[in-house]
Coordinates of C-alpha atoms in Angstrom, one line a residue:
M256 CA -24.6 -7.7 -30.0
K257 CA -21.6 -9.9 -30.3
K258 CA -19.3 -7.1 -29.0
R259 CA -21.6 -6.4 -26.0
S260 CA -21.8 -10.1 -25.1
A261 CA -18.0 -10.4 -25.4
K262 CA -17.6 -7.4 -23.1
K263 CA -20.1 -8.8 -20.6
T264 CA -18.3 -12.1 -20.7
T265 CA -15.0 -10.4 -20.0
G266 CA -16.4 -8.4 -17.1
E267 CA -18.0 -11.5 -15.6
Q268 CA -14.7 -13.4 -16.0
V269 CA -12.8 -10.7 -14.2
L270 CA -15.3 -10.7 -11.3
M271 CA -15.1 -14.5 -11.0
D272 CA -11.3 -14.3 -11.0
H273 CA -11.5 -11.8 -8.0
V274 CA -14.0 -14.0 -6.2
Q275 CA -11.8 -17.1 -6.8
E276 CA -8.8 -15.2 -5.5
L277 CA -10.7 -14.1 -2.4
R278 CA -11.8 -17.7 -1.7
I279 CA -8.2 -19.0 -2.0
R280 CA -6.9 -16.3 0.4
I281 CA -9.7 -17.0 2.9
F282 CA -8.9 -20.7 2.7
V283 CA -5.2 -20.1 3.3
C284 CA -5.9 -17.9 6.3
A285 CA -8.2 -20.6 7.8
I286 CA -5.4 -23.1 7.4
V287 CA -2.9 -20.8 9.2
L288 CA -5.5 -20.2 11.9
V289 CA -5.9 -23.9 12.5
I290 CA -2.2 -24.5 12.5
G291 CA -1.8 -21.7 15.1
G292 CA -4.5 -23.2 17.2
I293 CA -2.8 -26.6 17.1
I294 CA 0.5 -25.1 18.2
G295 CA -1.4 -23.3 21.0
Y296 CA -2.9 -26.6 22.1
I297 CA 0.5 -28.3 22.2
F298 CA 2.1 -25.6 24.3
Y299 CA -0.9 -24.6 26.4
E300 CA 0.8 -25.4 29.7
P301 CA 3.7 -22.9 29.4
I302 CA 1.3 -20.4 27.8
L303 CA -1.0 -20.7 30.8
A304 CA 1.9 -20.3 33.2
W305 CA 3.0 -17.2 31.3
L306 CA -0.6 -15.7 31.4
R307 CA -0.7 -16.2 35.2
I308 CA 2.4 -14.0 35.8
P309 CA 0.5 -10.7 36.3
L310 CA -2.1 -12.3 38.5
G311 CA 0.2 -14.2 40.8
Q312 CA -2.4 -16.8 41.9
D313 CA -4.3 -19.9 40.8
L314 CA -7.3 -19.8 38.5
Y315 CA -10.5 -21.7 39.0
Y316 CA -13.4 -23.0 36.8
S317 CA -17.0 -23.7 37.9
S318 CA -18.2 -26.2 35.4
P319 CA -17.2 -29.9 34.6
A320 CA -16.0 -28.9 31.2
G321 CA -14.4 -25.7 32.4
S322 CA -10.8 -27.0 32.0
F323 CA -11.4 -28.2 28.4
N324 CA -13.2 -25.0 27.4
F325 CA -10.3 -23.0 28.9
I326 CA -7.7 -25.0 26.9
I327 CA -9.7 -24.5 23.7
K328 CA -10.0 -20.7 24.3
V329 CA -6.2 -20.5 25.0
S330 CA -5.5 -22.4 21.8
S331 CA -7.9 -20.2 19.8
M332 CA -6.4 -17.0 21.2
V333 CA -2.9 -18.2 20.3
G334 CA -4.1 -19.2 16.8
V335 CA -5.7 -15.8 16.2
L336 CA -2.8 -13.8 17.4
A337 CA -0.4 -15.9 15.4
A338 CA -2.5 -15.5 12.2
V339 CA -3.1 -11.8 12.5
P340 CA 0.1 -10.8 10.6
F341 CA -0.7 -13.3 7.9
L342 CA -4.3 -12.0 7.7
F343 CA -2.9 -8.5 7.4
Y344 CA -0.6 -9.6 4.6
Q345 CA -3.4 -11.4 2.7
L346 CA -5.7 -8.4 2.9
I347 CA -3.0 -6.0 1.5
M348 CA -2.1 -8.4 -1.3
F349 CA -5.8 -8.7 -2.2
V350 CA -6.2 -4.9 -2.7
Q351 CA -2.6 -4.3 -3.9
P352 CA -3.5 -4.4 -7.6
V353 CA -5.8 -1.5 -7.1
F354 CA -2.9 0.6 -5.6
A355 CA -0.1 -1.0 -7.7
K356 CA 1.4 2.5 -8.3
K357 CA 1.6 3.2 -4.6
L358 CA 2.1 -0.2 -3.0
S359 CA 4.7 -2.5 -4.6
I360 CA 5.2 -6.1 -3.4
K361 CA 8.4 -5.1 -1.5
R362 CA 6.5 -2.4 0.3
V363 CA 3.7 -4.9 1.2
I364 CA 6.3 -7.2 2.8
F365 CA 7.9 -4.2 4.6
Y366 CA 4.6 -3.1 6.0
T367 CA 3.7 -6.6 7.1
S368 CA 7.0 -7.0 8.9
G369 CA 6.5 -3.6 10.6
S370 CA 3.0 -4.6 11.6
V371 CA 4.3 -7.8 13.3
M372 CA 6.9 -5.8 15.2
L373 CA 4.4 -3.2 16.3
A374 CA 1.9 -5.9 17.4
M375 CA 4.6 -7.6 19.5
V376 CA 5.6 -4.3 21.2
G377 CA 1.9 -3.6 21.8
A378 CA 1.2 -7.0 23.3
L379 CA 4.3 -6.8 25.6
F380 CA 3.3 -3.3 26.7
A381 CA -0.2 -4.4 27.6
F382 CA 1.0 -7.5 29.4
F383 CA 3.9 -6.1 31.5
V384 CA 2.6 -2.5 32.0
I385 CA -1.1 -2.2 31.7
L386 CA -2.2 -5.5 33.2
P387 CA -0.2 -5.3 36.5
G388 CA -1.5 -1.7 37.1
A389 CA -5.1 -2.7 36.4
L390 CA -4.9 -5.8 38.6
K391 CA -3.3 -3.9 41.4
F392 CA -6.0 -1.3 41.2
F393 CA -8.8 -3.9 41.4
A394 CA -7.1 -5.8 44.2
G395 CA -7.2 -2.6 46.4
F396 CA -11.0 -2.9 46.6
Q397 CA -11.1 -6.3 48.4
V398 CA -13.6 -6.5 51.2
P399 CA -12.3 -8.0 54.5
G400 CA -13.6 -11.5 55.1
L401 CA -14.0 -12.1 51.3
S402 CA -11.4 -13.8 49.1
A403 CA -11.3 -13.6 45.3
L404 CA -11.8 -16.8 43.3
I405 CA -11.0 -15.5 39.8
D406 CA -12.6 -17.5 37.1
A407 CA -10.3 -18.7 34.4
D408 CA -12.6 -17.7 31.5
S409 CA -13.1 -14.2 33.0
Y410 CA -9.3 -13.7 33.4
L411 CA -8.6 -14.9 29.9
N412 CA -11.1 -12.5 28.5
F413 CA -9.6 -9.7 30.6
V414 CA -6.1 -10.5 29.3
T415 CA -7.2 -10.9 25.7
N416 CA -9.1 -7.6 25.6
A417 CA -6.0 -5.8 26.9
I418 CA -3.6 -7.4 24.5
V419 CA -5.8 -7.0 21.4
T420 CA -6.5 -3.3 22.3
F421 CA -2.9 -2.4 22.4
I422 CA -2.1 -4.5 19.3
I423 CA -4.6 -2.3 17.5
V424 CA -3.4 0.9 19.1
F425 CA 0.3 0.3 18.1
Q426 CA -0.7 -0.1 14.4
I427 CA -1.4 3.7 14.3
P428 CA 2.0 4.7 12.8
L429 CA 1.8 2.0 10.1
L430 CA -1.8 2.9 9.1
M431 CA -1.0 6.6 8.8
I432 CA 2.1 5.9 6.7
I433 CA 0.0 3.6 4.3
I434 CA -2.7 6.2 4.0
D435 CA -0.1 8.9 3.3
R436 CA 1.5 6.6 0.7
I437 CA -1.8 6.2 -1.1
K438 CA -3.1 9.8 -0.7
P439 CA -0.5 12.3 0.8
I440 CA -1.6 14.0 3.9
S441 CA -0.7 17.6 4.7
P442 CA 1.6 17.9 7.8
K443 CA -0.1 21.1 8.7
K444 CA -3.5 19.3 8.8
L445 CA -2.0 16.6 11.0
F446 CA -0.7 19.1 13.5
S447 CA -4.0 20.9 13.6
M448 CA -5.7 17.5 14.4
E449 CA -3.5 16.8 17.4
K450 CA -5.9 18.3 20.0
Y451 CA -8.7 16.0 18.7
V452 CA -6.3 13.0 19.0
I453 CA -5.6 13.9 22.6
L454 CA -9.3 14.2 23.4
G455 CA -10.0 11.0 21.5
G456 CA -7.3 9.1 23.4
L457 CA -8.8 10.1 26.7
V458 CA -12.3 9.2 25.6
V459 CA -11.1 5.8 24.4
S460 CA -9.3 5.1 27.7
L461 CA -12.5 5.8 29.6
F462 CA -14.5 3.3 27.7
V463 CA -12.0 0.5 27.9
P464 CA -13.4 -2.1 30.4
F465 CA -10.1 -2.8 32.2
A466 CA -9.2 0.8 32.8
L467 CA -11.3 2.1 35.7
D468 CA -8.6 4.2 37.4
I469 CA -6.9 7.4 36.3
T470 CA -3.5 5.9 36.1
T471 CA -4.5 3.1 33.8
S472 CA -6.5 5.5 31.7
L473 CA -3.5 7.8 31.3
L474 CA -1.3 4.7 30.4
I475 CA -3.8 3.9 27.7
A476 CA -4.1 7.4 26.3
S477 CA -0.4 8.2 26.4
P478 CA 0.6 5.6 23.7
I479 CA -2.1 6.8 21.4
I480 CA -0.8 10.4 21.6
V481 CA 2.8 9.5 21.4
L482 CA 2.3 7.1 18.5
Y483 CA 0.3 9.8 16.6
N484 CA 3.2 12.3 17.0
I485 CA 5.7 9.7 15.9
S486 CA 3.6 9.1 12.8
V487 CA 3.5 12.8 12.0
V488 CA 7.3 13.0 12.3
M489 CA 7.8 10.0 10.0
I490 CA 5.4 11.6 7.4
L491 CA 7.4 14.8 7.6
I492 CA 10.6 12.9 6.9
R493 CA 9.0 11.1 4.0
H494 CA 7.8 14.3 2.4
A495 CA 11.2 15.9 2.8
V496 CA 12.8 12.9 1.1
M497 CA 10.2 13.0 -1.7
R498 CA 11.0 16.7 -2.3
K499 CA 14.7 16.0 -2.7
S500 CA 14.3 12.9 -4.9
P501 CA 10.9 12.8 -6.5
E502 CA 9.7 9.3 -7.4
V503 CA 9.2 8.4 -11.0
M504 CA 5.7 6.9 -11.4
P505 CA 5.0 4.2 -14.0
I506 CA 3.1 5.2 -17.1
A507 CA -0.1 3.3 -17.9
V508 CA 0.3 1.7 -21.4
T509 CA -3.0 1.0 -23.1
Q510 CA -1.6 -0.3 -26.4
T511 CA 0.4 -3.5 -27.2
A512 CA 3.9 -3.4 -28.5
E513 CA 2.7 -4.5 -32.0
E514 CA 0.1 -1.7 -32.2
I515 CA 2.7 0.9 -31.2
A516 CA 5.1 -0.5 -33.8
L517 CA 2.4 -0.4 -36.5
D518 CA 1.6 3.2 -35.7
D519 CA 5.3 4.1 -35.9
A520 CA 5.6 2.3 -39.2
L521 CA 2.6 4.3 -40.6
V522 CA 4.2 7.5 -39.5
S523 CA 7.5 6.5 -41.1
D524 CA 5.7 5.7 -44.4
F525 CA 4.0 9.1 -44.4
F526 CA 7.3 11.0 -44.1
A527 CA 9.0 8.7 -46.6
A528 CA 6.2 9.5 -49.1
K529 CA 6.8 13.2 -48.7
A530 CA 10.4 12.6 -49.8
E531 CA 9.1 12.0 -53.4
H532 CA 8.4 15.7 -53.7
V533 CA 12.1 16.6 -53.1
P534 CA 13.1 16.4 -56.8
E535 CA 10.2 18.7 -57.7
L536 CA 11.5 21.3 -55.2
Q537 CA 15.0 21.0 -56.6
L538 CA 13.8 21.7 -60.2
Q539 CA 11.8 24.8 -59.2
S540 CA 13.3 28.2 -59.8
I541 CA 13.4 30.0 -56.5
P542 CA 13.9 33.8 -57.0
D543 CA 16.4 35.7 -54.8
P544 CA 14.8 37.3 -51.8
T545 CA 13.9 41.0 -52.3
P546 CA 15.5 43.3 -49.6
I547 CA 13.0 45.0 -47.3
Q548 CA 12.9 48.8 -47.7
S549 CA 13.3 50.6 -44.4
V550 CA 13.9 54.1 -43.2
M551 CA 16.9 52.9 -41.3
K552 CA 20.3 52.8 -42.8
Q553 CA 20.3 49.9 -45.2
S554 CA 23.1 47.4 -45.2
S555 CA 24.0 45.5 -48.3
V556 CA 23.2 41.9 -47.6
P557 CA 24.0 39.5 -50.4
A558 CA 21.2 37.2 -51.5
M559 CA 21.4 33.7 -50.1
D560 CA 21.1 30.6 -52.2
V561 CA 18.4 28.4 -50.7
K562 CA 18.7 25.7 -53.4
P563 CA 20.2 22.4 -52.4
S564 CA 24.0 22.4 -52.8
R565 CA 24.0 18.8 -54.2
P566 CA 21.4 16.6 -55.9
V567 CA 19.1 14.7 -53.6
D568 CA 18.3 11.0 -54.3
A569 CA 14.7 10.3 -53.2
E570 CA 15.2 6.6 -52.9
Q571 CA 18.3 7.0 -50.7
L572 CA 16.4 9.6 -48.6
R573 CA 13.5 7.1 -48.1
A574 CA 15.9 4.3 -47.2
Q575 CA 17.7 6.4 -44.6
A576 CA 14.4 7.6 -43.1
R577 CA 13.1 4.1 -42.9
L578 CA 16.3 2.8 -41.3
R579 CA 16.1 5.5 -38.6
R580 CA 12.5 4.8 -38.0
E581 CA 13.1 1.0 -37.7
Q582 CA 15.8 1.7 -35.1
Q583 CA 13.4 3.9 -33.1
I584 CA 10.6 1.3 -33.3
A585 CA 12.9 -1.4 -32.0
E586 CA 14.0 0.8 -29.1
R587 CA 10.4 1.8 -28.3
V588 CA 9.2 -1.8 -28.4
A589 CA 11.9 -2.9 -26.1
L590 CA 11.0 -0.1 -23.7
Y591 CA 7.3 -0.7 -23.8
N592 CA 7.7 -4.4 -23.2
T593 CA 9.4 -3.6 -19.9
L594 CA 6.6 -1.4 -18.6
P595 CA 3.7 -2.9 -16.6
R596 CA 0.4 -3.4 -18.4
F597 CA -2.9 -2.0 -17.0
R598 CA -6.4 -3.0 -18.0
T599 CA -8.5 -0.3 -19.6
M600 CA -12.2 0.3 -18.9
T601 CA -13.0 -1.1 -22.4
D602 CA -11.1 -4.3 -21.6
I603 CA -13.0 -4.8 -18.3
R604 CA -16.4 -4.2 -19.9

């Protein structure tokens, strides 16, 4: 009962540690989100001027609190966009211990930096390529005698949807590389799925609310297809590099250095004890080997003396064996202390 209660306590402690870590990471992400929102509130005027570039005209609001609500929405959008890379980093760091063999800390930092760069490229592509084309398409349907008074909230939602959509789309190469890192994907399978990717890109472009014309739909589907093929090429390069220089994976050690040293000492004592029988073998009278009779032409082979050529000291033999084993134990302990430790299922329970 004591062992079961101890295992249960250990499992509960591990679960509580994970929950506490999750709370801390969520709290840190919330702080970053608030800081990003404050920065967006401080610089909302240049941000608003930058957002109006694709539209080229003034924005309007229809409620007394419309201006305040718009400023809060702009600040929130800036805070979320600024916190996305940090949120991505915190998410990977939370699950990183599960994939410690595949995702090291250096790789997490590398993937986070790549995610930030891809997000920036996707946002710029949406803002300077997609938005002008979509706004030009919608402006072509104006009715004579009617003028457009574009609501500030509607325009902000329109811009935000476009930017967020392409930030997600431009993460395709990074996501595929991470998946291939955790569980390798066959390049042949990736090439066979290309037709489904093309079809899926066209379907996604049709359901995007700001892409109602063929040109904008093609501009949305093209990055999906191009980024998928770039991902396949990068995976092929990675597999080729792995074949030339296979990666050495760490070995999971389930014993402590003291336990390993004790096992080695027991083995050393076992072989040292066997050395006590050496004098008995030395005193035995070993007969000469009898030649094997054969129908072949026999050759005269002199009998070989298998007795020791010199007396064997049992104490000296044991001392030499123990010295060699102690040196090996010291080397193994030094090696095992450098390897990472992994929890076993019995420790968790």
